[in-house]
Amino acid sequence: PSGNCTGGLVCPDGASTPAPSGASSCAAGYYCPAGSTSTMAYPCPQNYRCPAGSASPLLCAAGLYQPQEAQSACVACLAGFACNFTAFSIPVDCAPGYYCPSGSSVATQNACPVATFNPIAQGSSIASCEPCTGGMYCATAGLSAPTGSCSAGYYCSSNSSTPTPSLSSGAGGPCPA
């Protein structure tokens, strides 16, 4: 095969039209720019996908990646990681204070809720978020460590979001006199 075929196709010998009958589609996992002479002209690079008939590689969408060459599809980013590439990148660790389920595209997409924290990278679910430590409080979402100690004259149980909890909060209260 050879000729002036449209990208994604390989023409039979001597064909002069852009998409003649008898043209073959480029093979899945490969791309064939215009004028290609083989259905496996160029292997699809990592972090791209090349379905059958591709004229050029297609970048994996956010939350997806492809660690191998010559593939027709992308796969979901692994839990604990984020995938959002411009090209030739690897998945990044989910940030401390956050969790990344499978298919995450940003390392800070899912913050641990108020009154919790996550001290490690690669949190994969909300279960990676720990209740705030007794004697401490966790005031905002996305913490990698408690915000600070409970105020003098107060006690903080786990899950406290303020240094001065009220008894009605269930997360501590004023110290008894």
XYZ file of N, CA and C in Angstrom, residues 20-152:
399
model
N -9.868 6.422 -1.219
C -10.410 5.522 -2.238
C -11.020 4.269 -1.614
N -11.874 3.595 -2.413
C -12.359 2.292 -1.959
C -11.152 1.356 -1.909
N -11.168 0.466 -0.972
C -10.039 -0.441 -0.806
C -8.978 0.082 0.141
N -9.172 1.290 0.674
C -8.220 1.818 1.657
C -8.379 1.047 2.959
N -7.292 0.853 3.675
C -7.316 0.161 4.968
C -7.199 1.174 6.087
N -7.930 0.924 7.183
C -7.817 1.793 8.358
C -6.530 1.508 9.095
N -5.996 2.528 9.706
C -4.832 2.359 10.563
C -5.220 1.425 11.716
N -4.321 0.561 12.148
C -4.598 -0.425 13.200
C -4.785 0.254 14.561
N -5.611 -0.328 15.417
C -5.797 0.157 16.789
C -4.447 0.141 17.499
N -4.163 1.220 18.241
C -2.886 1.338 18.942
C -1.813 2.038 18.117
N -2.162 2.393 16.884
C -1.219 3.052 15.977
C -1.908 4.245 15.340
N -1.110 5.179 14.824
C -1.674 6.285 14.059
C -0.960 6.375 12.722
N -1.705 6.851 11.736
C -1.210 6.910 10.371
C -1.484 8.302 9.803
N -0.478 9.182 9.784
C -0.660 10.498 9.152
C -0.949 10.322 7.653
N -1.433 11.368 7.029
C -1.711 11.324 5.587
C -0.476 10.811 4.846
N -0.683 9.927 3.905
C 0.396 9.377 3.099
C 1.096 8.173 3.713
N 0.600 7.672 4.823
C 1.236 6.503 5.463
C 1.162 5.284 4.552
N 2.158 4.436 4.659
C 2.233 3.249 3.811
C 2.034 1.949 4.582
N 1.752 2.049 5.883
C 1.537 0.864 6.703
C 0.416 1.136 7.694
N -0.414 0.120 7.967
C -1.500 0.275 8.944
C -0.962 0.350 10.382
N 0.330 0.092 10.526
C 0.987 0.200 11.834
C 2.156 1.166 11.708
N 1.875 2.336 11.126
C 2.925 3.302 10.798
C 3.675 3.789 12.036
N 2.936 4.280 13.040
C 3.572 4.842 14.232
C 2.850 4.332 15.480
N 3.578 3.747 16.433
C 2.913 3.306 17.663
C 2.441 4.506 18.484
N 1.282 4.364 19.063
C 0.722 5.432 19.895
C 1.624 5.613 21.123
N 2.004 6.849 21.488
C 2.888 7.059 22.643
C 2.142 6.907 23.982
N 2.899 6.804 25.057
C 2.323 6.742 26.403
C 1.455 7.974 26.650
N 0.382 7.781 27.431
C -0.577 8.821 27.814
C -1.401 9.355 26.646
N -1.409 8.598 25.555
C -2.267 8.877 24.410
C -3.031 7.609 24.081
N -4.087 7.760 23.289
C -4.844 6.617 22.780
C -4.979 6.760 21.272
N -4.994 5.625 20.609
C -5.129 5.614 19.155
C -6.127 4.528 18.763
N -7.431 4.874 18.699
C -8.383 3.885 18.203
C -8.102 3.579 16.728
N -8.657 2.503 16.221
C -8.470 2.148 14.807
C -8.848 3.347 13.938
N -8.039 3.616 12.910
C -8.318 4.712 11.986
C -7.798 6.065 12.444
N -6.909 6.087 13.437
C -6.382 7.365 13.953
C -5.366 7.975 13.001
N -5.549 9.275 12.721
C -4.588 10.025 11.922
C -3.490 10.602 12.808
N -3.805 10.792 14.091
C -2.828 11.299 15.058
C -3.239 10.788 16.445
N -2.298 10.753 17.401
C -2.626 10.275 18.743
C -3.526 11.273 19.481
N -4.385 10.765 20.352
C -5.312 11.577 21.143
C -4.880 11.520 22.603
N -4.637 12.672 23.217
C -4.208 12.744 24.614
C -5.287 12.165 25.522
N -4.871 11.387 26.525
C -5.820 10.846 27.494
C -6.517 11.998 28.212
N -7.799 11.853 28.462
C -8.575 12.874 29.166
C -8.159 12.916 30.639
N -8.487 14.023 31.304
C -8.198 14.168 32.731
C -8.810 12.988 33.497
N -8.042 12.430 34.443
C -8.485 11.290 35.230
C -8.140 9.948 34.603
N -7.567 9.987 33.393
C -7.173 8.766 32.685
C -5.690 8.845 32.344
N -5.085 7.695 32.087
C -3.687 7.662 31.639
C -3.449 6.377 30.870
N -2.306 6.254 30.262
C -1.920 5.039 29.554
C -0.411 4.876 29.708
N 0.023 3.900 30.537
C 1.454 3.738 30.795
C 2.218 3.008 29.687
N 1.510 2.462 28.701
C 2.165 1.684 27.656
C 2.006 2.353 26.302
N 2.913 2.025 25.385
C 2.804 2.476 24.006
C 1.872 1.537 23.239
N 1.437 1.984 22.061
C 0.655 1.173 21.120
C -0.660 0.683 21.732
N -1.388 1.589 22.378
C -2.673 1.232 22.988
C -3.798 2.033 22.343
N -4.987 1.443 22.303
C -6.130 2.096 21.669
C -7.004 2.856 22.660
N -6.812 2.631 23.961
C -7.659 3.274 24.968
C -6.829 3.679 26.181
N -7.365 4.604 26.948
C -6.750 5.027 28.202
C -7.458 4.299 29.345
N -6.842 4.249 30.501
C -7.424 3.591 31.672
C -7.565 4.607 32.806
N -8.468 4.317 33.739
C -8.703 5.220 34.871
C -7.455 5.320 35.736
N -7.172 6.513 36.209
C -6.063 6.735 37.121
C -6.295 5.892 38.373
N -5.250 5.339 38.922
C -5.352 4.479 40.101
C -5.764 5.281 41.329
N -6.488 4.646 42.240
C -6.872 5.284 43.501
C -5.603 5.712 44.237
N -5.631 6.901 44.845
C -4.470 7.437 45.552
C -3.599 8.331 44.687
N -3.952 8.445 43.408
C -3.178 9.245 42.459
C -4.107 10.147 41.655
N -3.525 11.136 40.985
C -4.262 12.014 40.083
C -3.570 12.020 38.729
N -4.362 12.071 37.672
C -3.843 12.070 36.304
C -4.457 13.230 35.536
N -3.623 14.172 35.126
C -4.051 15.279 34.283
C -2.814 15.741 33.521
N -2.655 15.235 32.313
C -1.412 15.394 31.576
C -1.516 16.395 30.447
N -0.375 16.960 30.127
C -0.253 17.672 28.871
C 0.484 16.770 27.889
N 1.353 15.921 28.382
C 2.023 14.876 27.596
C 3.191 14.327 28.399
N 3.467 13.058 28.215
C 4.623 12.384 28.799
C 4.770 12.601 30.301
N 3.689 12.463 31.025
C 3.717 12.598 32.474
C 3.332 11.278 33.114
N 3.546 11.194 34.403
C 3.143 10.021 35.175
C 2.126 10.476 36.214
N 1.303 9.564 36.724
C 0.363 9.952 37.771
C 1.103 10.564 38.964
N 0.457 11.544 39.613
C 1.045 12.187 40.796
C 0.318 11.714 42.040
N 1.045 11.684 43.164
C 0.450 11.290 44.438
C -0.681 12.235 44.809
N -1.731 11.682 45.372
C -2.773 12.508 45.966
C -2.138 13.244 47.149
N -2.486 14.500 47.351
C -1.854 15.345 48.374
C -2.325 14.966 49.781
N -1.445 15.100 50.782
C -1.898 14.952 52.166
C -3.051 15.939 52.428
N -4.025 15.513 53.229
C -5.203 16.328 53.492
C -6.327 16.073 52.498
N -6.053 15.233 51.500
C -7.017 14.949 50.442
C -7.057 13.450 50.179
N -8.043 13.016 49.400
C -8.104 11.634 48.948
C -8.491 11.622 47.477
N -8.002 10.611 46.758
C -8.212 10.515 45.311
C -8.757 9.137 44.952
N -10.076 9.027 44.729
C -10.598 7.750 44.236
C -10.093 7.481 42.813
N -10.284 6.292 42.329
C -9.903 5.940 40.965
C -10.521 6.938 39.988
N -9.722 7.400 39.023
C -10.205 8.333 38.017
C -10.040 9.796 38.392
N -9.329 10.097 39.476
C -9.132 11.500 39.891
C -8.212 12.220 38.914
N -8.512 13.505 38.691
C -7.699 14.286 37.765
C -6.867 15.362 38.465
N -7.172 15.677 39.715
C -6.453 16.703 40.455
C -6.108 16.154 41.844
N -4.865 16.361 42.289
C -4.396 15.809 43.570
C -5.052 16.467 44.777
N -5.743 17.576 44.553
C -6.436 18.276 45.641
C -7.938 18.389 45.336
N -8.461 17.405 44.649
C -9.850 17.424 44.209
C -10.830 17.138 45.350
N -10.500 16.203 46.242
C -11.417 15.763 47.300
C -10.777 16.013 48.654
N -11.167 17.103 49.299
C -10.593 17.471 50.603
C -11.191 16.617 51.713
N -10.340 16.251 52.680
C -10.858 15.633 53.897
C -11.756 16.665 54.576
N -12.912 16.252 55.118
C -13.844 17.219 55.694
C -13.326 17.894 56.964
N -13.976 18.993 57.337
C -13.706 19.674 58.609
C -13.799 18.634 59.722
N -12.956 18.769 60.742
C -12.875 17.877 61.906
C -12.140 16.570 61.601
N -11.493 16.494 60.420
C -10.655 15.347 60.064
C -9.355 15.855 59.458
N -8.390 14.950 59.276
C -7.131 15.273 58.592
C -6.570 13.999 57.993
N -5.635 14.144 57.067
C -4.948 13.011 56.454
C -3.469 13.378 56.339
N -2.609 12.745 57.176
C -1.196 13.128 57.195
C -0.347 12.541 56.066
N -0.902 11.655 55.258
C -0.084 10.973 54.250
C -0.565 11.264 52.830
N 0.323 11.096 51.873
C -0.030 11.186 50.454
C -0.686 9.875 50.029
N -1.306 9.867 48.898
C -1.917 8.698 48.269
C -3.171 8.207 48.985
N -3.891 9.098 49.669
C -5.184 8.704 50.230
C -6.117 8.307 49.100
N -6.785 7.165 49.234
C -7.589 6.646 48.127
C -9.099 6.761 48.332
N -9.543 7.043 49.553
C -10.978 7.186 49.816
C -11.155 8.069 51.043
N -12.400 8.431 51.339
C -12.667 9.267 52.509
C -12.230 8.561 53.795
N -12.117 7.243 53.751
C -11.632 6.491 54.907
C -10.166 6.822 55.216
N -9.460 7.444 54.268
C -8.076 7.887 54.500
C -8.026 9.089 55.441
N -9.162 9.770 55.624
C -9.252 10.944 56.497
C -9.493 10.465 57.932
N -8.626 10.872 58.846
C -8.718 10.448 60.248
C -9.484 11.478 61.067
N -10.255 11.022 62.079
C -10.896 11.989 62.976
C -9.824 12.837 63.653
N -10.130 14.106 63.892
C -9.167 14.973 64.562
C -8.783 14.348 65.908
N -7.539 14.446 66.264
C -6.989 13.846 67.481
C -7.586 14.512 68.727
N -7.896 13.722 69.760
C -8.375 14.284 71.025
C -7.383 15.312 71.563
N -7.902 16.420 72.115
C -7.048 17.491 72.613
C -6.666 18.494 71.546
N -7.031 18.207 70.283
C -6.713 19.060 69.136
C -8.017 19.404 68.419
N -7.948 20.359 67.500
C -9.103 20.661 66.655
C -8.653 20.789 65.207
N -9.577 20.539 64.300
C -9.332 20.590 62.855
C -10.378 21.522 62.249
N -9.994 22.782 62.032
C -10.941 23.847 61.704
C -11.388 23.902 60.245
N -10.580 23.410 59.322
C -10.922 23.548 57.898
C -10.800 22.210 57.187
N -11.338 22.151 55.987
C -11.205 20.961 55.147
C -9.801 20.921 54.547
N -9.330 19.731 54.203
C -8.061 19.576 53.495
C -6.827 19.660 54.369
N -6.943 19.326 55.645
C -5.781 19.431 56.551
C -4.911 18.177 56.507
N -3.596 18.394 56.597
C -2.656 17.274 56.706
C -2.254 17.039 58.159
N -2.638 17.943 59.054
C -2.384 17.828 60.495
C -3.451 18.654 61.206
N -3.726 18.355 62.478
C -4.693 19.187 63.205
C -4.274 20.659 63.192
N -5.260 21.554 63.275
C -5.020 22.994 63.264
C -4.235 23.432 64.491
N -4.569 22.888 65.660
C -3.878 23.264 66.889
C -4.493 22.594 68.096
N -4.013 23.018 69.267
C -4.496 22.469 70.529
C -5.779 23.166 70.951
N -6.544 22.468 71.734
C -7.765 23.013 72.306
C -7.384 24.192 73.221
N -8.236 25.223 73.309
C -7.956 26.394 74.143
C -7.944 26.026 75.626
N -7.185 26.800 76.411
C -7.151 26.603 77.862
C -8.565 26.708 78.408
